[in-house]
Amino acid sequence: MEIMKKGPWSLDEDSKLIHSISLLGHGRWESLAHFAGLKRSGKSCRMRWLNYLRPNLRRGKITPQEQLLILLLHFRFGNRWAEIAKNLPGRSDNDVKNYWRTKVQKHAKELHCDVNSQQFRNFLLYQWLPSLLAQQIPCSSSSSSSSSMTISNITCPINVSVSSTEAELVTEPVLIDDSNIWNNLSSFEHGFNISDFSTPADQYYCQNYWASGTSEMLPDETLCLDDMDLWLFP
DNA sequence: AACTACCTCAACCGCGATAGC
DNA sequence: AGCTATCGCGGTTGAGGTAGT
């Protein structure tokens, strides 16, 4: 039984793996590892390729746009990181998972609530998401968007105790379209005309897929927002 | 400069699903 | 149908980096 190497990958191992994949393609990881002459498990090779070596991976910090998508998609998919990552081109499930763990769970901890609690969901919905939206939407009349937005404050319907760091985030005026959060979601991105999308669900998916380059829309789904929760159902 | 606490993210592990025999 | 190998996913860990004191 051959002893498998563990731990960080060397440049030499990376280049061997890349070279082998260029010849054989990815998949069949066990035989690929063997072909490459790597003393690594197929599993380790797969992980290295998907999370680090594959082309078009985005490095660096998660952008506010990506944060917004992660939060929204987590409402829908829960901890199904791979599903969420499919909507974030260039990001791996590991990236999404790490973001959730290091940022979102940290916020929940600071608020002294469970990350899956209604209190924290409300915090996300009424404080964090609008905050991210405010970063996306230039709140000035020079916006090139053809939609005319009425901007007003939205208030959180629950009392949320915040730490000093949290207060820094939530004491910013939360600016959001007064009637429909989804108008904002779709209007902050360029490349399409908001009036092309008549329903909130269409607007959501329009925004959702902006970066993927695919025009794939998930059909026949409805999304609605009420005071208590966010629902997305077939 | 040295130490400590905290953060980030690459990598591993375990488990369930699936494919092939 | 049952077994085994492999894959894919989510949970978790820990090394290295950075900020604070």
Short mmCIF file of C-alpha atoms (C1' of nucleotides) in Angstrom, two decimals:
data_model
loop_
_atom_site.label_atom_id
_atom_site.label_comp_id
_atom_site.label_asym_id
_atom_site.label_seq_id
_atom_site.Cartn_x
_atom_site.Cartn_y
_atom_site.Cartn_z
CA MET A 1 0.00 0.00 0.00
CA GLU A 2 1.56 3.20 -1.18
CA ILE A 3 1.78 6.03 1.32
CA MET A 4 -0.13 9.00 0.01
CA LYS A 5 1.32 12.46 0.36
CA LYS A 6 -0.79 15.01 2.20
CA GLY A 7 -0.54 18.69 2.89
CA PRO A 8 0.27 21.64 0.67
CA TRP A 9 0.95 21.04 -2.98
CA SER A 10 4.32 21.91 -4.52
CA LEU A 11 4.74 23.74 -7.82
CA ASP A 12 6.09 20.54 -9.31
CA GLU A 13 3.00 18.60 -8.30
CA ASP A 14 0.77 21.33 -9.68
CA SER A 15 2.51 21.31 -13.02
CA LYS A 16 2.37 17.51 -13.21
CA LEU A 17 -1.34 17.57 -12.53
CA ILE A 18 -2.02 20.34 -15.02
CA HIS A 19 0.02 18.57 -17.67
CA SER A 20 -1.79 15.29 -17.12
CA ILE A 21 -5.19 16.95 -17.26
CA SER A 22 -4.21 18.70 -20.47
CA LEU A 23 -3.53 15.27 -21.95
CA LEU A 24 -6.31 13.19 -20.44
CA GLY A 25 -8.89 15.70 -19.37
CA HIS A 26 -10.27 15.84 -15.87
CA GLY A 27 -12.31 13.13 -14.24
CA ARG A 28 -11.17 9.60 -13.39
CA TRP A 29 -9.06 11.15 -10.69
CA GLU A 30 -7.48 8.00 -9.33
CA SER A 31 -6.01 7.01 -12.68
CA LEU A 32 -5.11 10.61 -13.39
CA ALA A 33 -3.12 10.77 -10.16
CA HIS A 34 -1.34 7.59 -11.13
CA PHE A 35 -0.67 8.78 -14.67
CA ALA A 36 0.77 12.05 -13.35
CA GLY A 37 3.14 10.14 -11.09
CA LEU A 38 1.74 11.90 -8.07
CA LYS A 39 1.71 10.26 -4.68
CA ARG A 40 -1.66 11.83 -4.09
CA SER A 41 -5.12 10.40 -3.84
CA GLY A 42 -7.51 11.02 -6.69
CA LYS A 43 -9.60 12.90 -4.25
CA SER A 44 -6.75 15.24 -3.42
CA CYS A 45 -6.07 15.82 -7.13
CA ARG A 46 -9.71 16.61 -7.78
CA MET A 47 -9.81 19.04 -4.91
CA ARG A 48 -6.61 20.75 -6.02
CA TRP A 49 -7.88 21.13 -9.56
CA LEU A 50 -11.34 22.37 -8.71
CA ASN A 51 -10.37 24.72 -5.93
CA TYR A 52 -7.07 26.04 -7.15
CA LEU A 53 -5.78 25.06 -10.57
CA ARG A 54 -8.66 25.06 -12.98
CA PRO A 55 -8.85 27.92 -15.47
CA ASN A 56 -10.96 31.03 -14.93
CA LEU A 57 -10.93 30.74 -11.17
CA ARG A 58 -11.44 34.07 -9.51
CA ARG A 59 -8.99 34.85 -6.77
CA GLY A 60 -9.24 37.47 -4.12
CA LYS A 61 -12.00 38.88 -2.03
CA ILE A 62 -15.64 38.12 -2.56
CA THR A 63 -17.13 41.22 -4.14
CA PRO A 64 -20.28 42.88 -2.81
CA GLN A 65 -22.14 41.55 -5.83
CA GLU A 66 -21.00 38.05 -5.04
CA GLN A 67 -21.87 38.54 -1.38
CA LEU A 68 -25.34 39.59 -2.39
CA LEU A 69 -25.79 36.50 -4.51
CA ILE A 70 -24.46 34.21 -1.82
CA LEU A 71 -26.88 35.61 0.73
CA LEU A 72 -29.81 35.37 -1.64
CA LEU A 73 -28.95 31.93 -2.84
CA HIS A 74 -28.43 30.70 0.67
CA PHE A 75 -32.02 31.62 1.38
CA ARG A 76 -32.94 29.28 -1.40
CA PHE A 77 -30.40 26.48 -1.22
CA GLY A 78 -29.29 26.48 2.40
CA ASN A 79 -25.85 25.00 2.93
CA ARG A 80 -25.70 23.50 -0.53
CA TRP A 81 -22.49 25.25 -1.36
CA ALA A 82 -21.97 23.58 -4.69
CA GLU A 83 -25.38 24.79 -5.88
CA ILE A 84 -24.60 28.30 -4.75
CA ALA A 85 -21.17 28.20 -6.37
CA LYS A 86 -22.72 27.27 -9.72
CA ASN A 87 -24.17 30.76 -9.79
CA LEU A 88 -20.85 32.41 -9.00
CA PRO A 89 -18.60 31.97 -12.01
CA GLY A 90 -15.02 31.34 -11.05
CA ARG A 91 -15.80 30.58 -7.44
CA SER A 92 -15.62 27.13 -5.92
CA ASP A 93 -17.93 25.68 -3.34
CA ASN A 94 -15.00 25.99 -0.97
CA ASP A 95 -14.86 29.75 -1.57
CA VAL A 96 -18.56 30.10 -0.84
CA LYS A 97 -18.31 27.90 2.23
CA ASN A 98 -15.33 29.81 3.56
CA TYR A 99 -17.09 33.12 3.01
CA TRP A 100 -20.17 31.91 4.84
CA ARG A 101 -18.18 30.56 7.71
CA THR A 102 -15.77 33.44 8.18
CA LYS A 103 -18.13 36.33 7.48
CA VAL A 104 -21.76 35.38 7.82
CA GLN A 105 -21.44 33.03 10.77
CA LYS A 106 -19.23 35.57 12.45
CA HIS A 107 -21.99 38.16 12.16
CA ALA A 108 -24.49 35.72 13.61
CA LYS A 109 -22.15 35.08 16.50
CA GLU A 110 -21.79 38.78 17.16
CA LEU A 111 -25.55 39.11 17.18
CA HIS A 112 -25.73 36.23 19.64
CA CYS A 113 -28.09 34.29 17.46
CA ASP A 114 -28.02 31.15 15.41
CA VAL A 115 -27.18 31.60 11.77
CA ASN A 116 -30.40 29.79 10.85
CA SER A 117 -32.62 31.66 13.27
CA GLN A 118 -35.43 33.90 12.17
CA GLN A 119 -33.75 36.79 13.92
CA PHE A 120 -30.63 36.42 11.87
CA ARG A 121 -32.58 35.87 8.66
CA ASN A 122 -34.35 39.14 9.34
CA PHE A 123 -31.03 40.79 9.96
CA LEU A 124 -29.81 39.54 6.59
CA LEU A 125 -32.98 40.55 4.85
CA TYR A 126 -33.47 43.97 6.33
CA GLN A 127 -29.97 45.13 7.12
CA TRP A 128 -27.25 43.27 5.32
CA LEU A 129 -28.89 42.80 1.92
CA PRO A 130 -30.01 46.44 1.71
CA SER A 131 -26.53 47.48 2.76
CA LEU A 132 -25.02 45.47 -0.06
CA LEU A 133 -27.60 46.82 -2.44
CA ALA A 134 -26.70 50.33 -1.40
CA GLN A 135 -23.13 49.57 -2.43
CA GLN A 136 -24.35 48.41 -5.82
CA ILE A 137 -26.74 51.17 -6.67
CA PRO A 138 -25.30 54.62 -7.15
CA CYS A 139 -27.85 56.73 -5.29
CA SER A 140 -27.55 59.69 -7.58
CA SER A 141 -29.56 61.12 -10.41
CA SER A 142 -26.67 60.49 -12.77
CA SER A 143 -27.39 56.80 -12.78
CA SER A 144 -27.61 55.48 -16.28
CA SER A 145 -30.42 53.18 -15.32
CA SER A 146 -33.55 53.98 -17.16
CA SER A 147 -35.69 53.08 -14.19
CA SER A 148 -36.63 55.87 -11.88
CA MET A 149 -36.33 54.62 -8.34
CA THR A 150 -37.93 56.05 -5.32
CA ILE A 151 -35.41 55.77 -2.59
CA SER A 152 -36.43 55.71 0.99
CA ASN A 153 -35.42 54.10 4.20
CA ILE A 154 -36.50 50.64 5.14
CA THR A 155 -36.53 49.66 8.74
CA CYS A 156 -35.94 46.37 10.39
CA PRO A 157 -39.13 45.10 11.99
CA ILE A 158 -37.31 43.50 14.87
CA ASN A 159 -34.92 44.67 17.49
CA VAL A 160 -31.48 43.56 16.68
CA SER A 161 -28.78 44.18 19.20
CA VAL A 162 -25.54 44.89 17.48
CA SER A 163 -21.94 44.97 18.50
CA SER A 164 -19.73 47.91 17.68
CA THR A 165 -18.49 46.34 14.50
CA GLU A 166 -22.00 45.47 13.46
CA ALA A 167 -23.21 48.93 14.25
CA GLU A 168 -20.71 50.25 11.76
CA LEU A 169 -22.51 48.29 9.11
CA VAL A 170 -26.10 48.90 10.04
CA THR A 171 -26.06 52.53 11.09
CA GLU A 172 -25.42 53.54 7.52
CA PRO A 173 -28.66 54.77 5.99
CA VAL A 174 -30.18 51.78 4.35
CA LEU A 175 -31.39 52.92 1.00
CA ILE A 176 -33.68 50.75 -0.97
CA ASP A 177 -36.55 51.02 -3.33
CA ASP A 178 -39.53 51.58 -1.12
CA SER A 179 -41.79 49.08 -2.75
CA ASN A 180 -39.83 46.30 -4.30
CA ILE A 181 -36.44 45.02 -3.32
CA TRP A 182 -36.27 42.98 -6.50
CA ASN A 183 -36.38 46.01 -8.73
CA ASN A 184 -33.16 47.03 -7.11
CA LEU A 185 -31.68 43.61 -7.40
CA SER A 186 -32.10 43.64 -11.14
CA SER A 187 -31.42 47.26 -11.80
CA PHE A 188 -27.99 47.53 -10.33
CA GLU A 189 -26.48 45.44 -13.04
CA HIS A 190 -25.89 46.73 -16.51
CA GLY A 191 -26.54 44.99 -19.77
CA PHE A 192 -30.27 44.71 -19.73
CA ASN A 193 -33.26 46.88 -19.41
CA ILE A 194 -35.27 46.39 -16.27
CA SER A 195 -38.47 46.86 -18.21
CA ASP A 196 -37.68 43.67 -20.08
CA PHE A 197 -38.41 41.75 -16.95
CA SER A 198 -41.92 42.07 -15.81
CA THR A 199 -42.02 39.85 -12.77
CA PRO A 200 -39.90 39.87 -9.64
CA ALA A 201 -38.84 36.33 -10.37
CA ASP A 202 -37.63 37.27 -13.82
CA GLN A 203 -35.84 40.26 -12.42
CA TYR A 204 -34.20 38.12 -9.81
CA TYR A 205 -32.96 35.58 -12.27
CA CYS A 206 -31.88 38.23 -14.63
CA GLN A 207 -29.60 39.59 -11.94
CA ASN A 208 -28.71 36.16 -10.74
CA TYR A 209 -27.26 35.10 -14.04
CA TRP A 210 -25.63 38.31 -15.05
CA ALA A 211 -22.12 37.10 -14.56
CA SER A 212 -22.48 33.55 -15.70
CA GLY A 213 -22.76 34.54 -19.31
CA THR A 214 -25.54 32.05 -19.67
CA SER A 215 -29.00 33.12 -20.51
CA GLU A 216 -30.39 30.15 -18.70
CA MET A 217 -33.39 31.12 -16.67
CA LEU A 218 -34.99 28.83 -14.23
CA PRO A 219 -38.51 28.45 -15.52
CA ASP A 220 -41.79 28.73 -13.78
CA GLU A 221 -40.61 29.72 -10.38
CA THR A 222 -42.06 32.34 -8.19
CA LEU A 223 -40.34 34.44 -5.67
CA CYS A 224 -42.02 36.61 -3.14
CA LEU A 225 -41.06 38.62 -0.14
CA ASP A 226 -43.07 39.27 2.92
CA ASP A 227 -42.32 40.70 6.31
CA MET A 228 -41.17 37.45 7.76
CA ASP A 229 -39.37 35.48 5.16
CA LEU A 230 -38.11 35.09 1.68
CA TRP A 231 -39.66 32.39 -0.37
CA LEU A 232 -38.69 30.90 -3.64
CA PHE A 233 -40.68 27.99 -4.79
CA PRO A 234 -41.46 26.14 -7.95
"C1'" DA B 1 10.85 43.75 18.20
"C1'" DA B 2 8.18 40.23 20.28
"C1'" DC B 3 4.15 38.27 21.46
"C1'" DT B 4 -0.76 37.24 20.95
"C1'" DA B 5 -5.20 37.03 18.87
"C1'" DC B 6 -7.63 36.79 15.00
"C1'" DC B 7 -8.48 35.86 10.08
"C1'" DT B 8 -8.15 33.51 5.71
"C1'" DC B 9 -8.32 29.78 2.89
"C1'" DA B 10 -6.12 25.46 1.32
"C1'" DA B 11 -6.60 20.95 2.42
"C1'" DC B 12 -8.35 16.81 4.74
"C1'" DC B 13 -12.06 13.75 6.41
"C1'" DG B 14 -16.30 11.23 6.48
"C1'" DC B 15 -20.33 10.00 4.32
"C1'" DG B 16 -23.81 9.26 0.86
"C1'" DA B 17 -24.59 8.64 -4.07
"C1'" DT B 18 -23.46 6.53 -8.24
"C1'" DA B 19 -21.24 3.50 -11.59
"C1'" DG B 20 -19.26 -0.64 -12.96
"C1'" DC B 21 -18.57 -5.36 -12.45
"C1'" DA C 1 -28.74 -8.14 -6.06
"C1'" DG C 2 -24.56 -7.26 -3.84
"C1'" DC C 3 -19.98 -5.68 -3.63
"C1'" DT C 4 -16.30 -2.36 -4.54
"C1'" DA C 5 -14.28 1.73 -6.38
"C1'" DT C 6 -14.81 6.33 -7.29
"C1'" DC C 7 -16.89 10.75 -7.12
"C1'" DG C 8 -18.92 14.82 -5.10
"C1'" DC C 9 -20.32 17.32 -1.29
"C1'" DG C 10 -20.50 19.46 3.30
"C1'" DG C 11 -18.10 19.92 7.64
"C1'" DT C 12 -13.95 20.80 9.82
"C1'" DT C 13 -9.08 21.70 10.74
"C1'" DG C 14 -4.81 24.00 10.92
"C1'" DA C 15 -0.82 26.56 8.80
"C1'" DG C 16 0.46 30.88 7.50
"C1'" DG C 17 -0.45 35.67 7.34
"C1'" DT C 18 -1.84 40.02 9.46
"C1'" DA C 19 -3.26 43.32 12.87
"C1'" DG C 20 -3.14 44.84 17.43
"C1'" DT C 21 -0.76 45.56 21.77
#
